[in-house]
Coordinates of C-alpha atoms in Angstrom, one line a residue:
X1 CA 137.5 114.4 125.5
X2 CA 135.8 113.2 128.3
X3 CA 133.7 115.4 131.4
X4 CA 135.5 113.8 133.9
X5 CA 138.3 111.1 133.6
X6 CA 137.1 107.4 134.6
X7 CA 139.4 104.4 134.5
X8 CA 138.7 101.2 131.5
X9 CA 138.0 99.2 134.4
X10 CA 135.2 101.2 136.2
X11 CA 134.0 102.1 132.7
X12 CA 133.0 98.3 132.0
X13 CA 131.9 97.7 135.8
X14 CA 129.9 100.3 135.1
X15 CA 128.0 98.9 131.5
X16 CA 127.9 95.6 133.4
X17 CA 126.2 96.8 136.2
X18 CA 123.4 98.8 133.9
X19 CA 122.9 95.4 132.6
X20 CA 122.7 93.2 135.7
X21 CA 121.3 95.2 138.2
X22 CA 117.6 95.3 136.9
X23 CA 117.7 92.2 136.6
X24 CA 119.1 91.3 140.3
X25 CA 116.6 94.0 141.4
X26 CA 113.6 92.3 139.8
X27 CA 114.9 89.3 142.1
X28 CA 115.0 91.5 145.3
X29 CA 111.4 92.8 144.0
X30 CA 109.8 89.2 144.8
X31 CA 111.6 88.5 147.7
X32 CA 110.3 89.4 151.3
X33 CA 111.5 93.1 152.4
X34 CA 113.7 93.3 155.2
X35 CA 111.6 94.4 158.5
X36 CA 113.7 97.9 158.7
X37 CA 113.0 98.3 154.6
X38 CA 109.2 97.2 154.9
X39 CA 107.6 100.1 156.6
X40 CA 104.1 100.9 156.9
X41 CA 102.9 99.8 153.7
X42 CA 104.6 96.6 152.1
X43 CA 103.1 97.8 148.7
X44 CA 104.3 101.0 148.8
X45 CA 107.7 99.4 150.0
X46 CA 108.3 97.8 147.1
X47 CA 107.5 100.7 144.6
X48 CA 110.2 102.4 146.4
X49 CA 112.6 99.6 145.7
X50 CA 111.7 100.5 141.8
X51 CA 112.1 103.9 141.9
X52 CA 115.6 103.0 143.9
X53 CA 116.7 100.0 141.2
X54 CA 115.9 102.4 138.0
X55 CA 117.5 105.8 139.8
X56 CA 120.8 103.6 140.3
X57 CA 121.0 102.5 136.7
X58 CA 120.4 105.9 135.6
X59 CA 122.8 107.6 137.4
X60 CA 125.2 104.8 136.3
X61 CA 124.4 105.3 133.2
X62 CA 124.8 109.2 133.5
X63 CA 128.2 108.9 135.1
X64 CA 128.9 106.2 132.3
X65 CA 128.2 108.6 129.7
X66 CA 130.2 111.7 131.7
X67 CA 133.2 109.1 131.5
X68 CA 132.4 108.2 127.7
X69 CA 135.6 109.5 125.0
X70 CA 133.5 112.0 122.9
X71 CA 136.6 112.4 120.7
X72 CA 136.2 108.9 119.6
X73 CA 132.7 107.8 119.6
X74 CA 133.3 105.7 116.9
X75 CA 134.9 103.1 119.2
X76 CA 133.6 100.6 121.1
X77 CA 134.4 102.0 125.2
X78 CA 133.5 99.8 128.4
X79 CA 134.1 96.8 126.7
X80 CA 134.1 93.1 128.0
X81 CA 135.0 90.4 126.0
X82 CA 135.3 86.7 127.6
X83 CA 133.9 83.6 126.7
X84 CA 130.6 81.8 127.4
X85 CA 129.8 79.0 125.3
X86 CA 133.2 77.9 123.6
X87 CA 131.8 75.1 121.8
X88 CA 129.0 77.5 119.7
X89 CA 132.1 80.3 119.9
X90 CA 129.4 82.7 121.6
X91 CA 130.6 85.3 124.2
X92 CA 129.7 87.7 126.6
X93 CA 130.9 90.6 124.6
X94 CA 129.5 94.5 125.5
X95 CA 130.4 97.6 124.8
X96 CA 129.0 101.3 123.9
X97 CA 129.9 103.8 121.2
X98 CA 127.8 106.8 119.9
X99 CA 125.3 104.8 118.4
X100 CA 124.0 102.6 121.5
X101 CA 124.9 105.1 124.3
X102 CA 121.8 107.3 123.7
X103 CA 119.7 104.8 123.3
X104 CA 121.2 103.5 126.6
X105 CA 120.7 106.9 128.1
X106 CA 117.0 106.8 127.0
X107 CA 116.3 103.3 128.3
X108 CA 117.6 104.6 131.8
X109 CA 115.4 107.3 131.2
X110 CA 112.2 106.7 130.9
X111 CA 112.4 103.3 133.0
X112 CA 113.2 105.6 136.0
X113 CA 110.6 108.1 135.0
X114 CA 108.1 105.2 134.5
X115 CA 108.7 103.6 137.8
X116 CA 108.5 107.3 139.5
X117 CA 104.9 108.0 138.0
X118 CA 104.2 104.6 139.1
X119 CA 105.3 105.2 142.9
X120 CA 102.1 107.4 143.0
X121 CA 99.4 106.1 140.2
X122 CA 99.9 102.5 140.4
X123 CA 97.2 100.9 137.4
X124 CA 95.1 98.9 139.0
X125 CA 95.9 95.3 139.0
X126 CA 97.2 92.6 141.0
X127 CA 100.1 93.5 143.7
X128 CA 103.3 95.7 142.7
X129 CA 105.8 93.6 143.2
X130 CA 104.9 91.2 139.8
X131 CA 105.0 94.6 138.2
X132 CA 108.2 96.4 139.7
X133 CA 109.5 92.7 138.8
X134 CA 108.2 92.6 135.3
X135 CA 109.2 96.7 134.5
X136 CA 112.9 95.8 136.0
X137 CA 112.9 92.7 133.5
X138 CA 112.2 94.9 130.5
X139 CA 114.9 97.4 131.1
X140 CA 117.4 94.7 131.6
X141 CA 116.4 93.3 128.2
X142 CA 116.3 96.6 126.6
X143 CA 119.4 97.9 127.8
X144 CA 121.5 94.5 127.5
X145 CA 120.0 94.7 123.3
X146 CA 121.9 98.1 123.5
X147 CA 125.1 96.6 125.3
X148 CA 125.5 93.4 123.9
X149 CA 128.0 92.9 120.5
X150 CA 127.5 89.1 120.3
X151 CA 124.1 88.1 117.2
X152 CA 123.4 85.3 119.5
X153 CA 123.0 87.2 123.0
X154 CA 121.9 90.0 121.1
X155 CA 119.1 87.9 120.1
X156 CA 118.6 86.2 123.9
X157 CA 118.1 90.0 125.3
X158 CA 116.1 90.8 122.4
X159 CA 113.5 88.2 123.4
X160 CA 113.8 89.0 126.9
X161 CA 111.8 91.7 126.9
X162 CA 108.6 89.8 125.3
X163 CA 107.0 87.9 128.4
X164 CA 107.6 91.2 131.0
X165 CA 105.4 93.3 127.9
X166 CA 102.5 90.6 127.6
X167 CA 102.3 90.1 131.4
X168 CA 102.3 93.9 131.7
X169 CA 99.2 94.3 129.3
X170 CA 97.3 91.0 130.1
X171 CA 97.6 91.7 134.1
X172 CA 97.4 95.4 134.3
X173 CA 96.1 96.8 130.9
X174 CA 92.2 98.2 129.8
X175 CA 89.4 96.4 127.7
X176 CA 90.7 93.7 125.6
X177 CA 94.1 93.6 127.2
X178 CA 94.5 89.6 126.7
X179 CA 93.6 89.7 123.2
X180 CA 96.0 92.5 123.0
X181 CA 98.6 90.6 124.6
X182 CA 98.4 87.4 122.5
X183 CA 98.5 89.7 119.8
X184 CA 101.6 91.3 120.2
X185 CA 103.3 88.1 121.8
X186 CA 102.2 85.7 118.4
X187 CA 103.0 88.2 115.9
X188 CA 106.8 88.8 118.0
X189 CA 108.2 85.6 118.6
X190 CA 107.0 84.4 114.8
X191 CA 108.9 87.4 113.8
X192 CA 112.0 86.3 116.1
X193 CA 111.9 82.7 115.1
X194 CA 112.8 84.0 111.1
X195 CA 115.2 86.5 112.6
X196 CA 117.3 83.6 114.6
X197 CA 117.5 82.0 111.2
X198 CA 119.2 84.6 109.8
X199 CA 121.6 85.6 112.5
X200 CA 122.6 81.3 112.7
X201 CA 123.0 81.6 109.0
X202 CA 125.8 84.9 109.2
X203 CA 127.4 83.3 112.0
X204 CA 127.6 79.7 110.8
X205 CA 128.6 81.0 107.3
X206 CA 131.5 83.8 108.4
X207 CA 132.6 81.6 111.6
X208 CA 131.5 84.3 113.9
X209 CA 129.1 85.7 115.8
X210 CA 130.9 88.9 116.7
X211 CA 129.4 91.7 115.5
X212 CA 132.3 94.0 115.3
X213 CA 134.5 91.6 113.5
X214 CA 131.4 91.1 111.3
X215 CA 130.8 94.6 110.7
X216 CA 134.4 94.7 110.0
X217 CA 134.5 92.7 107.5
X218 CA 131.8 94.5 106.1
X219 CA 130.4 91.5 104.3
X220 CA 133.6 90.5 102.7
X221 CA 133.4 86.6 103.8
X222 CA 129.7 86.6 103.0
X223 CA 128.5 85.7 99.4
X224 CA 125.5 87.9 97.9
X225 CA 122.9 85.2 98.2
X226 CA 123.6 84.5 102.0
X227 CA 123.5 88.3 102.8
X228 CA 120.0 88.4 100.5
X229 CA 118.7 85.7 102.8
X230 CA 119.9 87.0 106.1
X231 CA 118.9 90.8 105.4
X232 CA 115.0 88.9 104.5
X233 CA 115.3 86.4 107.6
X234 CA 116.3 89.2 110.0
X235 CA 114.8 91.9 108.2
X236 CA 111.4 90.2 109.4
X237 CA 112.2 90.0 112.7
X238 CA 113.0 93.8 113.5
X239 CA 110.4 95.2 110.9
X240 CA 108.0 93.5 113.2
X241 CA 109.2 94.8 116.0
X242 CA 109.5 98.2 114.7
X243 CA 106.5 98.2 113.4
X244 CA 106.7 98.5 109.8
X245 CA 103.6 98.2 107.6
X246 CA 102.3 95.9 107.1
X247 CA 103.5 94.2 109.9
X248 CA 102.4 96.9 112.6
X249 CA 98.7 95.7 113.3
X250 CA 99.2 94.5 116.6
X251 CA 100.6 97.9 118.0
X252 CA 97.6 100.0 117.9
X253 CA 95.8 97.1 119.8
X254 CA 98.7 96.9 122.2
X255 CA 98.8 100.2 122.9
X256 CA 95.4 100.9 123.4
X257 CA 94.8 98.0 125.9
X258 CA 98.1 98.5 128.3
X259 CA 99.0 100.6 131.1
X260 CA 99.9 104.0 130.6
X261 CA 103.8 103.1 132.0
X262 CA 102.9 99.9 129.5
X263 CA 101.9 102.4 126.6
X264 CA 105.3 104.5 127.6
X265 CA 108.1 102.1 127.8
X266 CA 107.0 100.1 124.5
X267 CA 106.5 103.4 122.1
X268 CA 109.7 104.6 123.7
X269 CA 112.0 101.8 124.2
X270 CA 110.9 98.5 122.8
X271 CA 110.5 99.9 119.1
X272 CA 114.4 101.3 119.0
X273 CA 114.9 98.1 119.4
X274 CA 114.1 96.7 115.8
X275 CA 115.3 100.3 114.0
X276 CA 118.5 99.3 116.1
X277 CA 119.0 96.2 115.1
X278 CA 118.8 97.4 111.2
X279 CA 121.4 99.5 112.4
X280 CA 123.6 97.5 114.0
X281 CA 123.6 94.5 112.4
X282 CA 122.3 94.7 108.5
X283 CA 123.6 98.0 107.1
X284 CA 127.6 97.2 108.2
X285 CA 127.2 93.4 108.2
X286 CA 125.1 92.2 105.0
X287 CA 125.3 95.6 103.0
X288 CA 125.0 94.0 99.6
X289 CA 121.6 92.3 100.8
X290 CA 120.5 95.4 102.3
X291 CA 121.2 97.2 99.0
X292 CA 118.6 95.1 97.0
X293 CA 116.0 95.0 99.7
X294 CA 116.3 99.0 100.5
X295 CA 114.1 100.6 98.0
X296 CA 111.7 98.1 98.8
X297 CA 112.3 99.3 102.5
X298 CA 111.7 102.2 101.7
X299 CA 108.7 101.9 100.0
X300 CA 107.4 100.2 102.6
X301 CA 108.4 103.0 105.1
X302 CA 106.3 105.9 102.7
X303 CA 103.3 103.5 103.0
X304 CA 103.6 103.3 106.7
X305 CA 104.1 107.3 107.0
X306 CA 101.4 108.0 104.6
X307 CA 98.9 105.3 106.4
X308 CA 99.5 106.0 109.8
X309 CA 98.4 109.1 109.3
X310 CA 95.2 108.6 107.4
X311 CA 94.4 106.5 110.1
X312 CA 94.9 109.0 112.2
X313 CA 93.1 111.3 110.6
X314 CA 90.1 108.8 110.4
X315 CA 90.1 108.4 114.0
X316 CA 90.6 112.9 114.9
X317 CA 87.6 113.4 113.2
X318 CA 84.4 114.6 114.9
X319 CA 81.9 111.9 115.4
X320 CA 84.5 108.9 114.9
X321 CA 84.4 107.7 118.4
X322 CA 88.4 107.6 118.3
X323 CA 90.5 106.6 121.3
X324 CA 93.3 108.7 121.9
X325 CA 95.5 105.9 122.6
X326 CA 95.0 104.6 119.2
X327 CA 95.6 107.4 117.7
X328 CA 99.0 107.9 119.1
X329 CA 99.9 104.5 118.7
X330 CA 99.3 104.8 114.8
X331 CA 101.2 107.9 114.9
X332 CA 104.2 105.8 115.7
X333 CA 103.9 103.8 112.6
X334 CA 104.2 106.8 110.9
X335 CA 106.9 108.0 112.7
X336 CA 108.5 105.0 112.6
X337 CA 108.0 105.1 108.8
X338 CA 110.7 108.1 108.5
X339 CA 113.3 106.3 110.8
X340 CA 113.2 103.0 108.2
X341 CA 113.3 105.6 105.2
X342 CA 116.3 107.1 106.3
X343 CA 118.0 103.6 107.1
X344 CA 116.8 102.8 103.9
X345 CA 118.8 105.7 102.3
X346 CA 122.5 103.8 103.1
X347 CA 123.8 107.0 103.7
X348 CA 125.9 109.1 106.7
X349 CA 123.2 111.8 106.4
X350 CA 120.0 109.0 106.5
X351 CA 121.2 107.1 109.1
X352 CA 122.1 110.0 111.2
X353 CA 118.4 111.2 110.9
X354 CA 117.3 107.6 111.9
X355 CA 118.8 107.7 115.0
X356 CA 117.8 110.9 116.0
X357 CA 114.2 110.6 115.0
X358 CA 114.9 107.3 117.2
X359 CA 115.7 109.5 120.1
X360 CA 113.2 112.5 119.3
X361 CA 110.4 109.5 119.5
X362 CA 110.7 108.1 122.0
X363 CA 111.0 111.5 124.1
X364 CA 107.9 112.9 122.6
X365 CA 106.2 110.3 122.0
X366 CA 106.4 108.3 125.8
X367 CA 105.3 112.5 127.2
X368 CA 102.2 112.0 125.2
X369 CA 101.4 108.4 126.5
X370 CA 101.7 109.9 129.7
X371 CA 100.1 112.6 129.1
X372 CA 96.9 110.8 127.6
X373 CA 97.1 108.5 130.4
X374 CA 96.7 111.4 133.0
X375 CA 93.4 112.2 130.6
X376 CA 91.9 108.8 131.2
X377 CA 92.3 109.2 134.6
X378 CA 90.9 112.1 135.3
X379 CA 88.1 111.8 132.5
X380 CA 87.9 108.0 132.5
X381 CA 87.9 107.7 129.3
X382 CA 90.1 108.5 125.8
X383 CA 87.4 108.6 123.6
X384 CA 88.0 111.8 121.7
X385 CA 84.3 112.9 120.9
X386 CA 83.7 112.4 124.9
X387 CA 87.1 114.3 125.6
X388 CA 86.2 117.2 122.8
X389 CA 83.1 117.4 124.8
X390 CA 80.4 120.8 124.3
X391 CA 82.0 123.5 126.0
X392 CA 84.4 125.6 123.6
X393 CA 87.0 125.3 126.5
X394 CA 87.9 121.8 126.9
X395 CA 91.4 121.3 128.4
X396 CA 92.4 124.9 128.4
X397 CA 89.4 126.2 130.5
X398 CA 89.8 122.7 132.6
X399 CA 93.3 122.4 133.5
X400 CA 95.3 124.8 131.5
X401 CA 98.4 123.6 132.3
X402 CA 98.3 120.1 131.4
X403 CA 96.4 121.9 128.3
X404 CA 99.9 123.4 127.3
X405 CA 101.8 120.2 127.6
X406 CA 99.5 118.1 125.4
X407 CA 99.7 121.0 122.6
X408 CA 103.3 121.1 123.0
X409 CA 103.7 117.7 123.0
X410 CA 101.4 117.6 119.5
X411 CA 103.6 120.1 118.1
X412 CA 106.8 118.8 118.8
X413 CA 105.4 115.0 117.2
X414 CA 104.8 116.9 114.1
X415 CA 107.7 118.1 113.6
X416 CA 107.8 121.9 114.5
X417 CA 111.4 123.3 113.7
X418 CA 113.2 124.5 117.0
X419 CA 112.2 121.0 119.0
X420 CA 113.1 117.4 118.5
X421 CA 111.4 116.2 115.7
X422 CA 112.3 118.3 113.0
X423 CA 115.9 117.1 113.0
X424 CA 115.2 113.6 112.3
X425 CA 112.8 114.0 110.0
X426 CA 114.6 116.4 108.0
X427 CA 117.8 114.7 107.8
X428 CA 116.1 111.4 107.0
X429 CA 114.1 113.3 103.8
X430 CA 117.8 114.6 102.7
X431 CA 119.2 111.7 102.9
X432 CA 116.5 109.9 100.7
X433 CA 117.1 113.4 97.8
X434 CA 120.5 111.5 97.2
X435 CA 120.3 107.9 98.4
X436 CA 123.7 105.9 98.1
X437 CA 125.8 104.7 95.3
X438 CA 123.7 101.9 93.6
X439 CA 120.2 102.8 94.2
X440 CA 117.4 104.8 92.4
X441 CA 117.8 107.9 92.5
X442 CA 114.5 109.3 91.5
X443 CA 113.0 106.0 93.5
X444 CA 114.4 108.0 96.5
X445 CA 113.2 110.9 95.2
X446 CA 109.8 110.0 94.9
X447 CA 109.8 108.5 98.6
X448 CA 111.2 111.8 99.4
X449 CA 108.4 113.5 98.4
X450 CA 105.8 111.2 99.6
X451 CA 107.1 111.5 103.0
X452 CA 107.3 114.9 102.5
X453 CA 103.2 115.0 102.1
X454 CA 103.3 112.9 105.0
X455 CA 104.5 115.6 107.3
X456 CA 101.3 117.7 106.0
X457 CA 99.4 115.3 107.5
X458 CA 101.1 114.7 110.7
X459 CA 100.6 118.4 111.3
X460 CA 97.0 117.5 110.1
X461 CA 95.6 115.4 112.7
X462 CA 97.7 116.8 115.6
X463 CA 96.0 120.0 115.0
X464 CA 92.8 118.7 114.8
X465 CA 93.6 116.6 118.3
X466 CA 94.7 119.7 119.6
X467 CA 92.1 121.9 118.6
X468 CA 89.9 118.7 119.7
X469 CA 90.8 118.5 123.2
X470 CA 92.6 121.6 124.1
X471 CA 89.6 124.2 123.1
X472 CA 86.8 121.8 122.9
X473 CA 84.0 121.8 120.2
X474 CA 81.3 125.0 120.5
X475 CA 77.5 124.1 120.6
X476 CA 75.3 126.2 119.6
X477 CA 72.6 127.6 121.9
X478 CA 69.9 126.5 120.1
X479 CA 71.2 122.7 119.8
X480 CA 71.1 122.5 123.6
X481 CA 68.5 120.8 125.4
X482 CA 66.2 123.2 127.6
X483 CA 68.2 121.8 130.6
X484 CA 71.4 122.9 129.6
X485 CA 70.4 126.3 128.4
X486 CA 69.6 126.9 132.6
X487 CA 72.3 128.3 134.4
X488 CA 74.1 125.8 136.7
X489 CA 73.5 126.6 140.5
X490 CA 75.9 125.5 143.1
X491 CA 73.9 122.9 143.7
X492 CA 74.1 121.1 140.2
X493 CA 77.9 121.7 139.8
X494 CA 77.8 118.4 137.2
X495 CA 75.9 120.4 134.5
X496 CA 78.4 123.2 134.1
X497 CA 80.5 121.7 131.5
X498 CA 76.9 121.4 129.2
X499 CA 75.7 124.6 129.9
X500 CA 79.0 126.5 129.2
X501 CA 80.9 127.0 132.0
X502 CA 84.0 124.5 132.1
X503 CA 84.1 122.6 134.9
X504 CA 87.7 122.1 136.5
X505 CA 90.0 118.8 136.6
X506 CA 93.1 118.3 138.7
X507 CA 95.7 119.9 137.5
X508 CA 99.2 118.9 136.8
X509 CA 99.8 117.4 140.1
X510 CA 104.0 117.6 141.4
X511 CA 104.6 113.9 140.7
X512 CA 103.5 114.4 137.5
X513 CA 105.8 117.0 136.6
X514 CA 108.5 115.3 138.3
X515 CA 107.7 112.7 135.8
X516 CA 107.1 114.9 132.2
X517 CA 109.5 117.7 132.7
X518 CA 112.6 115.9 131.6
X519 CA 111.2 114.9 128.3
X520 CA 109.8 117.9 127.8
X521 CA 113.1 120.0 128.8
X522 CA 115.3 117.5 126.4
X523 CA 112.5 117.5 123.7
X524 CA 113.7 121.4 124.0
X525 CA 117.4 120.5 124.3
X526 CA 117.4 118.6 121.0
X527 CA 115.5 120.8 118.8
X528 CA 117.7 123.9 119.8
X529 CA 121.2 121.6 120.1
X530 CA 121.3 119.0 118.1
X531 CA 125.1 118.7 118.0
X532 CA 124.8 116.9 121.0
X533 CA 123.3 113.8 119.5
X534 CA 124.7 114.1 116.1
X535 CA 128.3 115.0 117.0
X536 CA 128.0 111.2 119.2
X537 CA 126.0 109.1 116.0
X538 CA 127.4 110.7 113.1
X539 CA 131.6 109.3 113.7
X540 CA 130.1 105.8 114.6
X541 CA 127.7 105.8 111.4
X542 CA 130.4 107.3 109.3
X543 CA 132.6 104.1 110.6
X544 CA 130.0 101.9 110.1
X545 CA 128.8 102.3 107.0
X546 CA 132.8 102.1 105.7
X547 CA 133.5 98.9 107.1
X548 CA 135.0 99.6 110.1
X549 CA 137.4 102.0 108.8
X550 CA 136.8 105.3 110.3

């Protein structure tokens, strides 16, 4: 079934231009405007020409989706398939099915969203057009990963993204943003350089590099000890970009230091594209290698729930001088934690939960980057004791209504049923109850119910950074200093948050909404519908986890 009726033709024009025109319209971005395009403002001119690129490949991606076969998502649709480099057997292969095409649709997503929020807060930094150049770059990258069915291009897109991201938090990011960057770029590429190994060694050793006859084949022309090697090799690669612990250090560093679109498009976009690749190309291709390494996965995955939030929780509580930022970002290692567990389960029901916590991330998780970003602004700061502040009123007194988001926002990341991330977390925790054929059950079990107490603390710490920020911390009368116990006057409007009365911050200004409410309407959307994402993932998983065979 289909919402409307598009030919195989326009369907692969379609993926091809979601693929290309990013990257055409990073070009345009450094060129000189045309005098009629240029108007008033050359800067200004420019960030139109983002929000124009990224609303094209969203509606293209929207109208690629209305023309996507929901009876068969199982199948690869929009494909292209021609050759590129005869000699290595590589070619330009793409296609969707219900496993990439949400991802795709989130990509398109909050790219658009980014550049929109970036039309009217632009961080400071050198001029836009580097950055609407560097932000059209990444979602070409992204989305191509997504699109591509070929381990060596696959691997090209996959490192594409990685120069945009560092330029993006060396040029335009906070305190420590080059230390941040060489962080993230040195621990990246030494992951990617193990991970190329691996996928030279599948396709040298099964005389492809197709990933659907690979995952076809199901491992069949691949001996035990090559899959062992390629699930470690490549395993590296996307645990790092994932992050799993103990390879996550450079995310909270990363986060902290970039822009808030910086801070958005990498907890939303960039790490799907490791959980992906797990996805994609380990669990159908090298499942006998993925068997022996998955408990250890797992295990892995528990620590990383069970850390991130401690570290969270170190960083919530009063006196700690936490950043906000931080805080988040360690929140995705945590999250992050539940999407390896339920890879890490082999199982229809695991995987399934995977993907969705996948989705359900990166929709809650890039509102609250932008939502902490909008915080820094306005306080110029995240530091949570200065956020917390003395009043007893805090964000609700302040500016109510971005009060509300950020507490629904906090609610939704830890998992409250009726919103997005309860389904994924759930389903991942069944899955590991009855792991697949071959592997431990009460191993499973007991990651089950470690990650189970690592819910508990999720809701933990996003209380606490609720009850924080939202309603502020009380002072009693008698630990203020004699200034602050005298009432403000309207000439001393600065001393009203000490002595009581809160004073106000902008609101939720209409860009901004323009920007947050689609995350927050689909974070909605998923919680109360989740056959819409499951009904697309679960036929493709089911397929690949068989073989091929649906």
């Amino acid at each position: 079934m289909t919402v409307i009726d598009i030919s195989p033709s326009v369907m692969q024009f379609l993926l091809a231009f979601i693929v290309v025109a990013p990257l055409l319209g990073a070009v345009a971005a450094l060129l000189p405007a045309p005098p009629g395009l240029r108007g008033k403002n050359p800067d200004q001119a420019v960030l139109r020409h983002g929000v124009t690129v990224t609303g094209a490949v969203l509606i293209a991606a929207i109208v690629l989706a209305t023309g996507f076969d929901h009876d068969q998502p199982a199948t690869m649709q929009a494909t292209t398939d021609i050759s590129w480099i005869p000699a290595l057997g590589v070619r330009i292969h793409l296609g969707i099915d219900g496993i990439s095409l949400p991802l795709l649709l989130l990509t398109a997503l909050l790219t658009f969203l980014c550049a929109l929020y970036s039309y009217f807060k632009l961080p400071a930094g050198p001029p836009p057009k580097a950055f609407i150049a560097l932000v059209l770059v990444l979602e070409s990258g992204t989305l191509a990963t997504f699109a591509v069915l070929d381990l060596l291009l696959f691997f090209l897109a996959f490192e594409m993204v990685l120069i945009p991201m560092y330029f993006l938090i060396a040029r335009w990011g906070g305190d420590q943003r080059r230390a941040a960057a060489w962080k993230f770029i040195l621990y990246t590429l030494l992951g990617s350089v193990v991970m190329l190994l691996g996928l030279l060694l599948i396709g040298l050793k099964s005389g492809t590099f197709d990933m659907v006859a690979l995952a076809t084949d199901n491992g069949r022309g691949l001996t035990t000890s090559v899959q062992v090697i390629a699930v470690l090799a490549i395993g590296v690669g996307l645990a790092v970009k994932t992050p799993m612990w103990p390879l996550h250090s450079w995310l909270p560093d990363a986060h902290t230091a970039a822009p808030t679109v910086g801070s958005v498009l990498l907890a939303g976009v960039l790490l799907k594209m490791g959980t992906y690749g797990f996805v994609r190309i380990l669990l159908p291709i090298a499942p006998d290698g993925m068997r022996t390494f998955a408990p250890y996965l797992a295990a892995f995955a528990v620590v990383g729930i069970v850390y991130g939030s401690l570290a969270c929780l170190a960083l919530a509580r009063n006196g700690a001088k936490g950043d906000l930022k931080r805080l988040i970002a360690y929140s995705s290692v945590g999250h992050m934690g539940f999407v390896l567990l339920g890879i890490a389960t082999m199982t229809p029901t695991g995987v399934n939960g995977a993907l969705f916590a996948n989705i359900a991330h990166g929709l809650i998780t890039g509102l609250l980057f932008f939502l902490v970003g909008a915080i820094k602004d306005r306080y110029g700061t995240a530091d949570l004791d200065t956020l917390a502040g003395a009043t007893g009123a805090a964000l609700y007194g302040r500016a109510p209504r971005l009060g509300a988001l950020l507490a629904f926002a906090a609610v939704a990341s830890l998992g409250l049923p009726g919103l997005a991330g309860f389904w994924g977390e759930m389903l991942t925790l069944f899955g590991a109850y009855s792991p697949a054929e071959g592997l431990s059950r009460p191993a499973f079990r007991t990651f089950m119910a470690i990650g189970a107490f690592g819910t508990l603390l999720t809701a933990a710490y996003m209380l606490i950074v609720v009850r924080r920020i939202c309603m502020g911390e009380h002072t009693p009368h008698s630990q203020l200093s004699p200034d602050d116990r005298t009432p403000p006057t309207a000439d001393d409007p600065e001393r009203s948050t000490a002595a009581g009365s809160p004073s106000q911050l902008a609101d939720i200004q209409t860009y901004e909404a323009a920007a947050w409410t689609p995350l927050a309407a689909l974070t909605v959307l998923a919680g109360l519908w989740p056959a819409i994402l499951l009904g697309l993932t679960d036929p493709a998983v089911q397929k690949l986890l068989a073989g091929g065979k649906s």
